[in-house]
Amino acid sequence: MPTVHLLDYVAGNIRSLVNAIEKVGYTVEWIREPSQVAQAEKLILPGVGHFGHCMTQLDQGAYLGPIRSHIEAGKPFMGICVGLQALFEGSEEDTTVPGFGVAPGRLTRFDNSVKSVPHIGWNSANTASGGTSSTTSIYGLRPSSKYYYVHSYAVPYREGALERKGWEVATARYGDEEFVGAIAKENILATQFHPEKSGEAGLRVLKAFLQGTWHGSSVDISPSSLGEGLTRRVIACLDVRTNDAGDLVVTKGDQYDVREKSGAAAGGQVRNLGKPVDMARKYYEQGADEITFLNITSFRNCPLADMPMLEILRQTSETVFVPLTIGGGIRDTIDADGQLISALKVATMYFKSGADKVSIGSDAVTAAEEYFARGKRLSGETAIEKISSAYGNQAVVVSVDPKRVYVSKPDDTLHHTICTQHPGPQGEQFCWYQCTVKGGREGRDFDVRQLATAVEAMGAGEILLNCIDKDGTNSGFDLELINDVKDAVKIPVIASSGAGHPAHFKEVFEKTTTDAALGAGMNLEKDDKG
């Protein structure tokens, strides 16, 4: 098979990009030192996380000069995410570090006054302009397709600014902000989105770049097909644990109890919905926007010895080209030989195995309690802070497990309360949401808004908002809880627990401002994004 060269530096989940490249018929050769760049014909610069960190890594590795020489020699070059950002002059994210300056413009942070930041999810890359009814495809980009973005900074689109310099531009819109989704010029293609995580639409872009197919056939466009703007995500969740026979299976809880209570499988056996890799592929084929694995037995074992879960990620990333999140065991731990293994190292192992994000649970509650005990001061030592510093806040999800505590009046507690439309057992009109740990078995004197604001300050990029009261009930999401947390933070919130059929997703998107909704053990048929 023909080859493409990929730069090997700290850039998050590279495995998925390699799998996507191989899927479209190419093999990867790694560049591990600057002198090898000159040998590359086609070069891809991936990247996630912090602009300054990535540019500094390239500078310290002596890659800046060779990369610039490759571009100036007219050889094919593709930048992905931060790889696109690096081509511009600089970024607000770190004003002390310049970009390559190949393209004019600087990155600014999205305005979070009326929308969540980071910008995470499926959006357009619109090559049409001026209300045209057709457009020529650029490297397989289609205005009607959706692509996966995850970033807080973007190049604002200024009509004509890039075009006057010879660039072709595809744009996307987030709220009232239009930004650069992709650029192309001569030998260069760069995308703010991740083609390797954009399903068939993204694979088409990768294949077109590798084959050198800059301009494709004209694509007819109807105004209704453009669909600009961020779509709200539907996420498939797979609770993975070891059954009594020692096999990893996908299970489903009923208020966090995963053992059968009736029927032929009764007698305390773990509910078995299927094999993790097969289930993930099924959800991908149904159109799930993301896949989340929650390893709910990870607390029993050292994460570094958890090789089956790592292998599940590797196998899944070979055939599933949407974002993968892994939760369970992302914490500092002691290995079997007595060596301290940091949460950052555990997360790095998961990223190298195919994960795009890691989810932190009970340890986030402890970290948030300590944050408040210090007078809302950061320590710099928590898993959230270290992982988000190394890989960007979009790589860190905090999974929250709250439950309702009813009170007769707000003055009965020091915690933030809501006036609920679902009174308590004694007719109480108010409640607060108590954080729990250890899979919901232990309550803390700490409420969900305290936790949400604390982890946002530490650098979490998303909140996975579960609800113990709703788990396994198939009665719909806790809309009051979701609106309460959304009102407290600026980062995206994923609604979880309670979905029993597709109408519950429609309800949560209509009645809350949640950024995404998660379901487990149900059919998730969605529209094609390609």
Short mmCIF file of C-alpha atoms in Angstrom, two decimals:
data_model
loop_
_atom_site.label_atom_id
_atom_site.label_comp_id
_atom_site.label_asym_id
_atom_site.label_seq_id
_atom_site.Cartn_x
_atom_site.Cartn_y
_atom_site.Cartn_z
CA MET A 1 0.00 0.00 0.00
CA PRO A 2 1.14 3.63 -0.55
CA THR A 3 2.49 5.44 2.48
CA VAL A 4 1.96 8.72 4.31
CA HIS A 5 4.26 10.15 6.98
CA LEU A 6 2.89 11.10 10.37
CA LEU A 7 4.74 13.26 12.85
CA ASP A 8 5.16 11.50 16.21
CA TYR A 9 4.84 13.98 19.08
CA VAL A 10 2.49 14.39 22.04
CA ALA A 11 -0.85 14.89 20.29
CA GLY A 12 -3.45 12.78 22.13
CA ASN A 13 -5.17 9.90 20.36
CA ILE A 14 -3.05 9.12 17.28
CA ARG A 15 -4.20 5.51 17.03
CA SER A 16 -7.56 6.53 15.56
CA LEU A 17 -5.86 8.60 12.85
CA VAL A 18 -3.61 5.67 11.94
CA ASN A 19 -6.63 3.37 11.76
CA ALA A 20 -8.49 5.83 9.54
CA ILE A 21 -5.50 6.18 7.19
CA GLU A 22 -5.23 2.40 6.91
CA LYS A 23 -8.99 2.16 6.36
CA VAL A 24 -8.68 4.27 3.17
CA GLY A 25 -5.82 2.16 1.83
CA TYR A 26 -2.57 3.76 3.05
CA THR A 27 0.11 2.78 5.53
CA VAL A 28 1.76 5.08 8.06
CA GLU A 29 5.45 5.70 8.43
CA TRP A 30 6.44 7.57 11.57
CA ILE A 31 8.67 10.60 11.75
CA ARG A 32 10.50 10.50 15.04
CA GLU A 33 13.33 12.94 14.38
CA PRO A 34 13.62 16.16 12.34
CA SER A 35 15.93 14.71 9.69
CA GLN A 36 13.20 12.27 8.62
CA VAL A 37 10.83 15.05 7.53
CA ALA A 38 12.77 15.56 4.30
CA GLN A 39 12.09 11.94 3.36
CA ALA A 40 8.32 12.44 3.50
CA GLU A 41 6.31 12.94 0.34
CA LYS A 42 2.93 13.33 2.11
CA LEU A 43 3.06 14.70 5.65
CA ILE A 44 0.27 14.94 8.23
CA LEU A 45 0.58 17.10 11.36
CA PRO A 46 -2.09 16.06 13.91
CA GLY A 47 -2.68 17.76 17.20
CA VAL A 48 -5.09 18.29 20.06
CA GLY A 49 -4.90 20.46 23.12
CA HIS A 50 -3.06 23.68 23.80
CA PHE A 51 -1.72 25.78 20.90
CA GLY A 52 1.31 27.00 22.85
CA HIS A 53 2.15 23.56 24.18
CA CYS A 54 2.03 21.97 20.71
CA MET A 55 4.08 24.71 19.06
CA THR A 56 6.63 24.57 21.89
CA GLN A 57 6.91 20.80 21.50
CA LEU A 58 7.62 21.22 17.80
CA ASP A 59 10.15 23.97 18.49
CA GLN A 60 11.99 22.01 21.18
CA GLY A 61 12.06 18.97 18.90
CA ALA A 62 13.61 21.08 16.11
CA TYR A 63 10.70 20.30 13.79
CA LEU A 64 9.64 23.84 12.85
CA GLY A 65 12.27 24.35 10.14
CA PRO A 66 11.83 20.96 8.46
CA ILE A 67 8.04 21.31 8.42
CA ARG A 68 8.28 24.75 6.86
CA SER A 69 10.72 23.42 4.25
CA HIS A 70 8.33 20.57 3.41
CA ILE A 71 5.48 23.05 2.84
CA GLU A 72 7.61 25.46 0.81
CA ALA A 73 8.85 22.58 -1.38
CA GLY A 74 5.26 22.06 -2.55
CA LYS A 75 4.89 18.60 -1.01
CA PRO A 76 1.42 17.55 0.20
CA PHE A 77 0.79 18.69 3.77
CA MET A 78 -2.25 18.22 5.99
CA GLY A 79 -2.84 19.78 9.40
CA ILE A 80 -5.57 18.53 11.73
CA CYS A 81 -7.08 20.57 14.60
CA VAL A 82 -4.06 22.26 16.22
CA GLY A 83 -2.29 21.28 13.00
CA LEU A 84 -4.56 23.81 11.25
CA GLN A 85 -4.12 26.39 14.01
CA ALA A 86 -0.32 26.13 13.72
CA LEU A 87 -0.48 27.42 10.13
CA PHE A 88 -1.82 30.80 11.26
CA GLU A 89 0.06 33.69 12.83
CA GLY A 90 -0.81 33.05 16.45
CA SER A 91 -3.49 32.42 19.05
CA GLU A 92 -5.03 34.10 22.08
CA GLU A 93 -4.46 30.79 23.85
CA ASP A 94 -0.76 31.66 24.12
CA THR A 95 0.27 35.04 22.75
CA THR A 96 3.95 34.40 23.46
CA VAL A 97 4.25 31.59 20.92
CA PRO A 98 3.93 32.32 17.18
CA GLY A 99 2.46 30.02 14.56
CA PHE A 100 4.00 29.27 11.17
CA GLY A 101 2.31 32.32 9.65
CA VAL A 102 1.60 30.47 6.41
CA ALA A 103 -1.99 31.73 6.51
CA PRO A 104 -3.09 35.19 7.68
CA GLY A 105 -5.12 35.44 10.87
CA ARG A 106 -5.08 34.74 14.59
CA LEU A 107 -7.20 32.47 16.74
CA THR A 108 -9.60 33.86 19.33
CA ARG A 109 -11.62 32.11 22.03
CA PHE A 110 -15.30 31.46 21.45
CA ASP A 111 -17.64 33.73 23.38
CA ASN A 112 -19.14 31.65 26.20
CA SER A 113 -21.68 34.21 27.38
CA VAL A 114 -24.52 32.48 25.55
CA LYS A 115 -23.10 29.08 24.63
CA SER A 116 -20.92 26.30 25.98
CA VAL A 117 -17.17 26.28 25.42
CA PRO A 118 -15.39 24.11 24.26
CA HIS A 119 -17.24 23.76 20.97
CA ILE A 120 -17.70 19.98 20.92
CA GLY A 121 -19.68 18.00 18.40
CA TRP A 122 -20.81 17.78 14.79
CA ASN A 123 -20.83 20.89 12.64
CA SER A 124 -20.49 21.81 8.99
CA ALA A 125 -17.57 22.68 6.72
CA ASN A 126 -19.44 24.81 4.23
CA THR A 127 -17.65 25.52 0.96
CA ALA A 128 -20.71 27.19 -0.58
CA SER A 129 -20.97 30.98 -0.62
CA GLY A 130 -23.26 33.71 -1.81
CA GLY A 131 -26.38 31.53 -1.77
CA THR A 132 -25.13 29.33 -4.62
CA SER A 133 -27.10 26.21 -5.46
CA SER A 134 -24.01 24.14 -6.22
CA THR A 135 -20.37 24.07 -5.27
CA THR A 136 -17.24 22.21 -6.31
CA SER A 137 -16.14 19.72 -3.68
CA ILE A 138 -12.75 20.56 -2.10
CA TYR A 139 -10.92 17.44 -0.95
CA GLY A 140 -14.25 15.64 -0.55
CA LEU A 141 -15.80 18.31 1.69
CA ARG A 142 -19.55 18.63 1.31
CA PRO A 143 -21.61 21.49 2.77
CA SER A 144 -24.39 19.03 3.62
CA SER A 145 -22.08 16.78 5.67
CA LYS A 146 -21.25 17.05 9.35
CA TYR A 147 -17.76 16.78 10.85
CA TYR A 148 -16.53 16.36 14.42
CA TYR A 149 -15.03 19.43 16.09
CA VAL A 150 -13.56 19.82 19.56
CA HIS A 151 -11.88 23.15 20.35
CA SER A 152 -12.17 26.39 22.32
CA TYR A 153 -10.22 28.65 19.93
CA ALA A 154 -10.88 29.27 16.25
CA VAL A 155 -9.97 31.58 13.39
CA PRO A 156 -12.89 34.02 12.91
CA TYR A 157 -13.98 34.06 9.29
CA ARG A 158 -13.52 37.42 7.57
CA GLU A 159 -14.91 37.32 4.04
CA GLY A 160 -12.13 37.68 1.48
CA ALA A 161 -9.22 37.82 3.95
CA LEU A 162 -8.00 34.31 3.17
CA GLU A 163 -9.38 34.15 -0.36
CA ARG A 164 -7.31 37.18 -1.40
CA LYS A 165 -4.21 35.20 -0.44
CA GLY A 166 -5.22 32.28 -2.63
CA TRP A 167 -6.89 30.11 0.00
CA GLU A 168 -10.10 28.19 -0.48
CA VAL A 169 -12.12 28.19 2.72
CA ALA A 170 -14.82 26.05 4.32
CA THR A 171 -16.65 27.64 7.23
CA ALA A 172 -18.74 26.57 10.19
CA ARG A 173 -20.96 28.51 12.54
CA TYR A 174 -21.25 28.26 16.33
CA GLY A 175 -23.98 30.49 17.67
CA ASP A 176 -23.47 33.85 15.97
CA GLU A 177 -19.75 33.22 15.33
CA GLU A 178 -18.61 32.08 11.89
CA PHE A 179 -15.17 30.49 11.87
CA VAL A 180 -12.73 28.66 9.62
CA GLY A 181 -13.49 24.94 9.45
CA ALA A 182 -10.95 24.07 6.76
CA ILE A 183 -8.54 25.76 4.33
CA ALA A 184 -6.83 24.56 1.17
CA LYS A 185 -4.18 26.07 -1.08
CA GLU A 186 -1.90 24.39 -3.59
CA ASN A 187 -0.26 21.54 -1.64
CA ILE A 188 -1.93 22.31 1.73
CA LEU A 189 -5.13 21.04 3.34
CA ALA A 190 -5.92 21.82 6.97
CA THR A 191 -9.04 21.04 8.96
CA GLN A 192 -10.16 22.34 12.33
CA PHE A 193 -12.33 19.25 12.65
CA HIS A 194 -11.04 15.70 13.10
CA PRO A 195 -11.62 13.69 9.90
CA GLU A 196 -10.60 10.48 11.67
CA LYS A 197 -13.52 11.02 14.08
CA SER A 198 -16.05 12.19 11.49
CA GLY A 199 -17.33 8.84 10.24
CA GLU A 200 -17.67 8.27 6.50
CA ALA A 201 -17.60 12.01 5.76
CA GLY A 202 -14.20 12.33 7.42
CA LEU A 203 -12.79 9.23 5.75
CA ARG A 204 -13.79 10.72 2.41
CA VAL A 205 -11.72 13.87 3.17
CA LEU A 206 -8.68 11.85 4.24
CA LYS A 207 -8.86 9.69 1.13
CA ALA A 208 -9.19 12.71 -1.17
CA PHE A 209 -6.11 14.36 0.37
CA LEU A 210 -4.01 11.20 0.16
CA GLN A 211 -5.05 10.64 -3.44
CA GLY A 212 -4.46 14.28 -4.34
CA THR A 213 -8.08 14.82 -5.36
CA TRP A 214 -8.33 18.53 -4.60
CA HIS A 215 -11.43 19.40 -6.64
CA GLY A 216 -14.15 16.86 -7.01
CA SER A 217 -17.40 16.95 -8.93
CA SER A 218 -19.94 19.69 -8.44
CA VAL A 219 -22.27 19.07 -5.49
CA ASP A 220 -25.89 20.26 -5.72
CA ILE A 221 -27.02 22.11 -2.65
CA SER A 222 -30.49 22.91 -1.41
CA PRO A 223 -30.79 25.57 1.30
CA SER A 224 -32.37 23.03 3.66
CA SER A 225 -29.44 20.65 3.26
CA LEU A 226 -26.79 23.08 4.51
CA GLY A 227 -27.83 22.80 8.15
CA GLU A 228 -25.16 25.12 9.53
CA GLY A 229 -24.51 25.07 13.24
CA LEU A 230 -23.64 22.61 15.96
CA THR A 231 -25.91 19.61 16.31
CA ARG A 232 -26.72 18.22 19.73
CA ARG A 233 -25.09 14.88 20.25
CA VAL A 234 -26.59 11.49 21.01
CA ILE A 235 -24.03 9.36 22.83
CA ALA A 236 -24.15 5.60 23.27
CA CYS A 237 -22.96 4.37 26.66
CA LEU A 238 -21.61 0.90 27.31
CA ASP A 239 -21.26 -0.07 30.97
CA VAL A 240 -18.52 -2.69 30.89
CA ARG A 241 -17.71 -5.07 33.72
CA THR A 242 -16.49 -8.58 34.37
CA ASN A 243 -19.26 -11.14 34.76
CA ASP A 244 -19.10 -14.11 37.08
CA ALA A 245 -17.37 -16.17 34.38
CA GLY A 246 -14.57 -13.60 34.09
CA ASP A 247 -15.60 -12.18 30.71
CA LEU A 248 -15.92 -8.47 29.96
CA VAL A 249 -19.54 -7.78 28.99
CA VAL A 250 -21.80 -4.79 28.42
CA THR A 251 -24.35 -4.55 31.20
CA LYS A 252 -27.08 -2.14 32.32
CA GLY A 253 -27.91 -0.94 35.80
CA ASP A 254 -31.14 -0.37 37.66
CA GLN A 255 -30.25 2.44 40.06
CA TYR A 256 -26.66 1.19 39.72
CA ASP A 257 -27.52 -2.49 40.41
CA VAL A 258 -26.40 -4.55 37.38
CA ARG A 259 -27.53 -7.99 38.57
CA GLU A 260 -30.65 -9.77 37.34
CA LYS A 261 -33.60 -9.84 39.73
CA SER A 262 -36.08 -11.90 37.76
CA GLY A 263 -36.46 -14.19 34.75
CA ALA A 264 -34.32 -17.07 33.57
CA ALA A 265 -31.09 -15.25 34.40
CA ALA A 266 -32.20 -14.41 37.94
CA GLY A 267 -30.08 -15.44 40.88
CA GLY A 268 -27.76 -12.48 40.95
CA GLN A 269 -26.08 -12.91 37.56
CA VAL A 270 -24.68 -9.84 35.84
CA ARG A 271 -26.94 -8.60 33.04
CA ASN A 272 -25.22 -9.38 29.75
CA LEU A 273 -26.21 -7.23 26.77
CA GLY A 274 -23.33 -8.36 24.56
CA LYS A 275 -19.63 -8.00 23.83
CA PRO A 276 -18.19 -4.48 24.12
CA VAL A 277 -16.51 -4.28 20.69
CA ASP A 278 -19.55 -5.69 18.89
CA MET A 279 -21.92 -3.36 20.75
CA ALA A 280 -19.77 -0.32 19.99
CA ARG A 281 -19.73 -1.17 16.28
CA LYS A 282 -23.51 -1.64 16.34
CA TYR A 283 -24.07 1.81 17.85
CA TYR A 284 -21.64 3.38 15.36
CA GLU A 285 -23.58 1.82 12.48
CA GLN A 286 -26.82 3.13 13.98
CA GLY A 287 -25.38 6.65 13.83
CA ALA A 288 -24.28 7.34 17.41
CA ASP A 289 -22.30 10.58 17.62
CA GLU A 290 -19.92 9.22 20.24
CA ILE A 291 -19.29 6.02 22.19
CA THR A 292 -18.58 5.99 25.93
CA PHE A 293 -17.16 2.97 27.76
CA LEU A 294 -17.63 3.04 31.54
CA ASN A 295 -15.47 0.36 33.11
CA ILE A 296 -17.53 -0.09 36.26
CA THR A 297 -15.28 -2.69 37.88
CA SER A 298 -12.03 -0.76 37.42
CA PHE A 299 -11.81 0.14 41.11
CA ARG A 300 -11.11 -3.50 41.90
CA ASN A 301 -7.97 -3.72 39.79
CA CYS A 302 -4.89 -1.69 39.04
CA PRO A 303 -5.54 0.20 35.78
CA LEU A 304 -2.17 -0.77 34.32
CA ALA A 305 -3.08 -4.42 34.71
CA ASP A 306 -6.42 -3.81 32.99
CA MET A 307 -5.21 -5.02 29.62
CA PRO A 308 -8.59 -6.37 28.39
CA MET A 309 -10.10 -2.86 28.53
CA LEU A 310 -7.13 -1.41 26.66
CA GLU A 311 -7.52 -4.09 24.02
CA ILE A 312 -11.23 -3.31 23.70
CA LEU A 313 -10.30 0.29 22.90
CA ARG A 314 -7.71 -0.81 20.34
CA GLN A 315 -10.14 -3.12 18.57
CA THR A 316 -13.01 -0.64 18.67
CA SER A 317 -10.93 2.19 17.20
CA GLU A 318 -10.15 0.02 14.15
CA THR A 319 -13.76 0.09 12.93
CA VAL A 320 -15.49 2.90 14.86
CA PHE A 321 -14.63 6.37 13.55
CA VAL A 322 -16.39 8.58 16.08
CA PRO A 323 -15.01 9.81 19.44
CA LEU A 324 -14.42 7.24 22.18
CA THR A 325 -14.51 8.04 25.90
CA ILE A 326 -13.30 5.72 28.64
CA GLY A 327 -14.21 6.01 32.31
CA GLY A 328 -13.07 4.06 35.34
CA GLY A 329 -9.71 3.91 37.07
CA ILE A 330 -8.39 7.29 35.91
CA ARG A 331 -6.55 8.12 39.14
CA ASP A 332 -3.22 7.89 40.88
CA THR A 333 -2.65 4.28 41.86
CA ILE A 334 -0.07 1.83 43.15
CA ASP A 335 1.05 -0.81 40.69
CA ALA A 336 1.54 -4.45 41.68
CA ASP A 337 5.26 -3.82 42.21
CA GLY A 338 4.57 -0.94 44.60
CA GLN A 339 5.32 1.79 42.06
CA LEU A 340 3.15 4.91 42.10
CA ILE A 341 1.45 5.39 38.73
CA SER A 342 -0.01 8.84 38.09
CA ALA A 343 -3.47 9.48 36.71
CA LEU A 344 -1.80 11.27 33.81
CA LYS A 345 0.12 8.12 32.90
CA VAL A 346 -3.04 6.02 33.13
CA ALA A 347 -4.84 8.49 30.85
CA THR A 348 -1.93 8.45 28.41
CA MET A 349 -2.24 4.67 28.13
CA TYR A 350 -5.92 4.99 27.28
CA PHE A 351 -5.24 7.72 24.71
CA LYS A 352 -2.59 5.56 23.06
CA SER A 353 -5.07 2.69 22.94
CA GLY A 354 -7.69 4.70 21.05
CA ALA A 355 -9.55 6.86 23.58
CA ASP A 356 -10.21 10.52 22.80
CA LYS A 357 -11.42 11.45 26.28
CA VAL A 358 -11.17 10.08 29.80
CA SER A 359 -13.95 10.29 32.36
CA ILE A 360 -13.20 10.85 36.05
CA GLY A 361 -15.78 9.98 38.69
CA SER A 362 -15.48 9.66 42.46
CA ASP A 363 -11.98 11.16 42.58
CA ALA A 364 -13.41 14.36 41.10
CA VAL A 365 -15.70 14.69 44.12
CA THR A 366 -12.74 14.47 46.49
CA ALA A 367 -10.80 16.98 44.42
CA ALA A 368 -13.76 19.38 44.38
CA GLU A 369 -14.23 19.11 48.15
CA GLU A 370 -10.57 19.95 48.65
CA TYR A 371 -10.86 22.87 46.20
CA PHE A 372 -13.60 24.42 48.34
CA ALA A 373 -11.69 23.65 51.54
CA ARG A 374 -8.75 25.69 50.14
CA GLY A 375 -11.03 28.65 49.53
CA LYS A 376 -11.59 27.86 45.83
CA ARG A 377 -7.89 27.77 45.03
CA LEU A 378 -6.38 25.34 42.53
CA SER A 379 -3.63 22.97 43.66
CA GLY A 380 -2.26 22.01 40.24
CA GLU A 381 -1.99 18.43 41.51
CA THR A 382 -5.38 16.93 40.69
CA ALA A 383 -5.89 14.43 37.89
CA ILE A 384 -8.24 16.88 36.16
CA GLU A 385 -5.64 19.67 36.16
CA LYS A 386 -2.74 17.49 35.04
CA ILE A 387 -4.56 15.70 32.24
CA SER A 388 -6.23 18.85 30.90
CA SER A 389 -2.90 20.69 31.02
CA ALA A 390 -1.21 17.98 28.95
CA TYR A 391 -4.01 17.12 26.51
CA GLY A 392 -6.46 20.03 26.69
CA ASN A 393 -9.67 20.37 28.67
CA GLN A 394 -11.65 18.72 25.87
CA ALA A 395 -9.93 15.44 26.84
CA VAL A 396 -11.38 15.42 30.37
CA VAL A 397 -14.97 14.51 31.23
CA VAL A 398 -16.19 14.48 34.83
CA SER A 399 -18.90 11.93 35.55
CA VAL A 400 -21.29 13.06 38.31
CA ASP A 401 -23.65 10.76 40.25
CA PRO A 402 -26.12 12.95 42.18
CA LYS A 403 -29.35 12.02 43.92
CA ARG A 404 -32.23 14.07 45.27
CA VAL A 405 -32.48 15.08 48.92
CA TYR A 406 -35.87 16.60 49.70
CA VAL A 407 -36.35 19.44 52.17
CA SER A 408 -39.44 21.32 53.31
CA LYS A 409 -37.90 24.73 52.68
CA PRO A 410 -34.58 26.09 51.38
CA ASP A 411 -33.53 27.23 54.85
CA ASP A 412 -33.39 23.57 55.94
CA THR A 413 -30.04 23.13 54.18
CA LEU A 414 -26.97 25.14 53.29
CA HIS A 415 -26.96 23.60 49.84
CA HIS A 416 -28.40 25.07 46.66
CA THR A 417 -32.02 24.00 46.30
CA ILE A 418 -34.60 24.03 43.54
CA CYS A 419 -38.38 24.26 43.71
CA THR A 420 -39.39 20.97 42.15
CA GLN A 421 -42.44 19.93 40.19
CA HIS A 422 -41.99 16.42 41.58
CA PRO A 423 -42.63 16.63 45.34
CA GLY A 424 -40.93 14.35 47.84
CA PRO A 425 -42.49 11.47 49.80
CA GLN A 426 -43.82 13.87 52.45
CA GLY A 427 -44.94 16.43 49.90
CA GLU A 428 -41.69 18.44 50.08
CA GLN A 429 -41.55 21.15 47.43
CA PHE A 430 -37.78 21.63 47.48
CA CYS A 431 -34.74 19.46 46.96
CA TRP A 432 -30.99 19.62 46.51
CA TYR A 433 -28.81 17.23 44.58
CA GLN A 434 -26.30 15.36 46.71
CA CYS A 435 -23.04 14.13 45.19
CA THR A 436 -22.22 10.47 45.72
CA VAL A 437 -19.11 8.33 45.36
CA LYS A 438 -18.31 4.62 45.08
CA GLY A 439 -20.93 3.95 42.43
CA GLY A 440 -23.62 5.85 44.30
CA ARG A 441 -23.22 3.88 47.52
CA GLU A 442 -21.91 6.77 49.63
CA GLY A 443 -23.42 10.26 49.83
CA ARG A 444 -21.36 13.36 50.55
CA ASP A 445 -22.23 16.69 52.18
CA PHE A 446 -21.59 18.34 48.84
CA ASP A 447 -24.01 19.39 46.13
CA VAL A 448 -23.90 19.02 42.38
CA ARG A 449 -23.50 22.74 41.66
CA GLN A 450 -20.47 22.90 43.95
CA LEU A 451 -18.96 19.96 42.10
CA ALA A 452 -19.75 21.31 38.65
CA THR A 453 -18.25 24.75 39.28
CA ALA A 454 -15.17 23.26 40.94
CA VAL A 455 -14.29 20.85 38.12
CA GLU A 456 -14.91 23.57 35.53
CA ALA A 457 -12.34 25.72 37.35
CA MET A 458 -9.88 22.80 37.39
CA GLY A 459 -10.05 22.38 33.62
CA ALA A 460 -12.71 19.76 32.90
CA GLY A 461 -14.10 20.08 29.39
CA GLU A 462 -17.47 18.37 29.88
CA ILE A 463 -19.77 17.11 32.62
CA LEU A 464 -21.46 13.74 32.26
CA LEU A 465 -24.53 14.32 34.42
CA ASN A 466 -25.99 11.06 35.69
CA CYS A 467 -28.92 10.78 38.11
CA ILE A 468 -29.23 7.93 40.59
CA ASP A 469 -32.98 8.50 40.98
CA LYS A 470 -33.51 8.04 37.24
CA ASP A 471 -30.99 5.28 36.50
CA GLY A 472 -32.65 2.23 34.94
CA THR A 473 -36.20 3.65 35.24
CA ASN A 474 -36.69 4.28 31.49
CA SER A 475 -38.87 7.24 32.55
CA GLY A 476 -36.90 10.03 30.90
CA PHE A 477 -34.13 12.38 32.02
CA ASP A 478 -34.24 14.53 35.15
CA LEU A 479 -34.89 17.80 33.35
CA GLU A 480 -34.76 19.88 36.53
CA LEU A 481 -31.30 18.58 37.39
CA ILE A 482 -30.02 19.25 33.87
CA ASN A 483 -31.28 22.84 33.78
CA ASP A 484 -29.88 23.47 37.25
CA VAL A 485 -26.35 22.37 36.30
CA LYS A 486 -26.47 24.07 32.89
CA ASP A 487 -27.28 27.30 34.68
CA ALA A 488 -24.16 26.91 36.85
CA VAL A 489 -21.41 26.26 34.26
CA LYS A 490 -20.20 27.33 30.81
CA ILE A 491 -18.74 23.98 29.72
CA PRO A 492 -20.86 21.40 27.86
CA VAL A 493 -23.18 19.12 29.84
CA ILE A 494 -24.16 15.59 28.79
CA ALA A 495 -27.55 14.47 30.11
CA SER A 496 -27.59 10.88 31.32
CA SER A 497 -29.80 8.35 33.15
CA GLY A 498 -33.44 7.60 32.47
CA ALA A 499 -33.69 7.32 28.68
CA GLY A 500 -35.98 4.48 27.68
CA HIS A 501 -36.97 5.36 24.11
CA PRO A 502 -36.14 7.97 21.44
CA ALA A 503 -38.88 10.35 22.60
CA HIS A 504 -36.87 10.99 25.76
CA PHE A 505 -34.02 12.41 23.68
CA LYS A 506 -36.46 14.68 21.86
CA GLU A 507 -37.86 15.84 25.20
CA VAL A 508 -34.51 16.62 26.79
CA PHE A 509 -33.36 18.60 23.74
CA GLU A 510 -36.61 20.58 23.63
CA LYS A 511 -36.95 21.31 27.36
CA THR A 512 -33.31 21.85 28.37
CA THR A 513 -30.20 23.42 26.89
CA THR A 514 -28.13 20.28 27.36
CA ASP A 515 -25.33 19.88 24.82
CA ALA A 516 -25.69 16.11 24.46
CA ALA A 517 -27.71 13.19 25.77
CA LEU A 518 -26.51 9.70 26.59
CA GLY A 519 -28.35 6.40 26.46
CA ALA A 520 -27.50 2.81 27.32
CA GLY A 521 -28.99 -0.49 26.21
CA MET A 522 -31.37 0.94 23.59
CA ASN A 523 -31.67 1.53 19.86
CA LEU A 524 -30.05 4.83 18.83
CA GLU A 525 -30.94 5.05 15.12
CA LYS A 526 -29.93 8.52 13.83
CA ASP A 527 -29.67 10.34 10.53
CA ASP A 528 -26.60 9.81 8.37
CA LYS A 529 -23.98 12.59 8.73
CA GLY A 530 -22.17 11.90 5.48
#
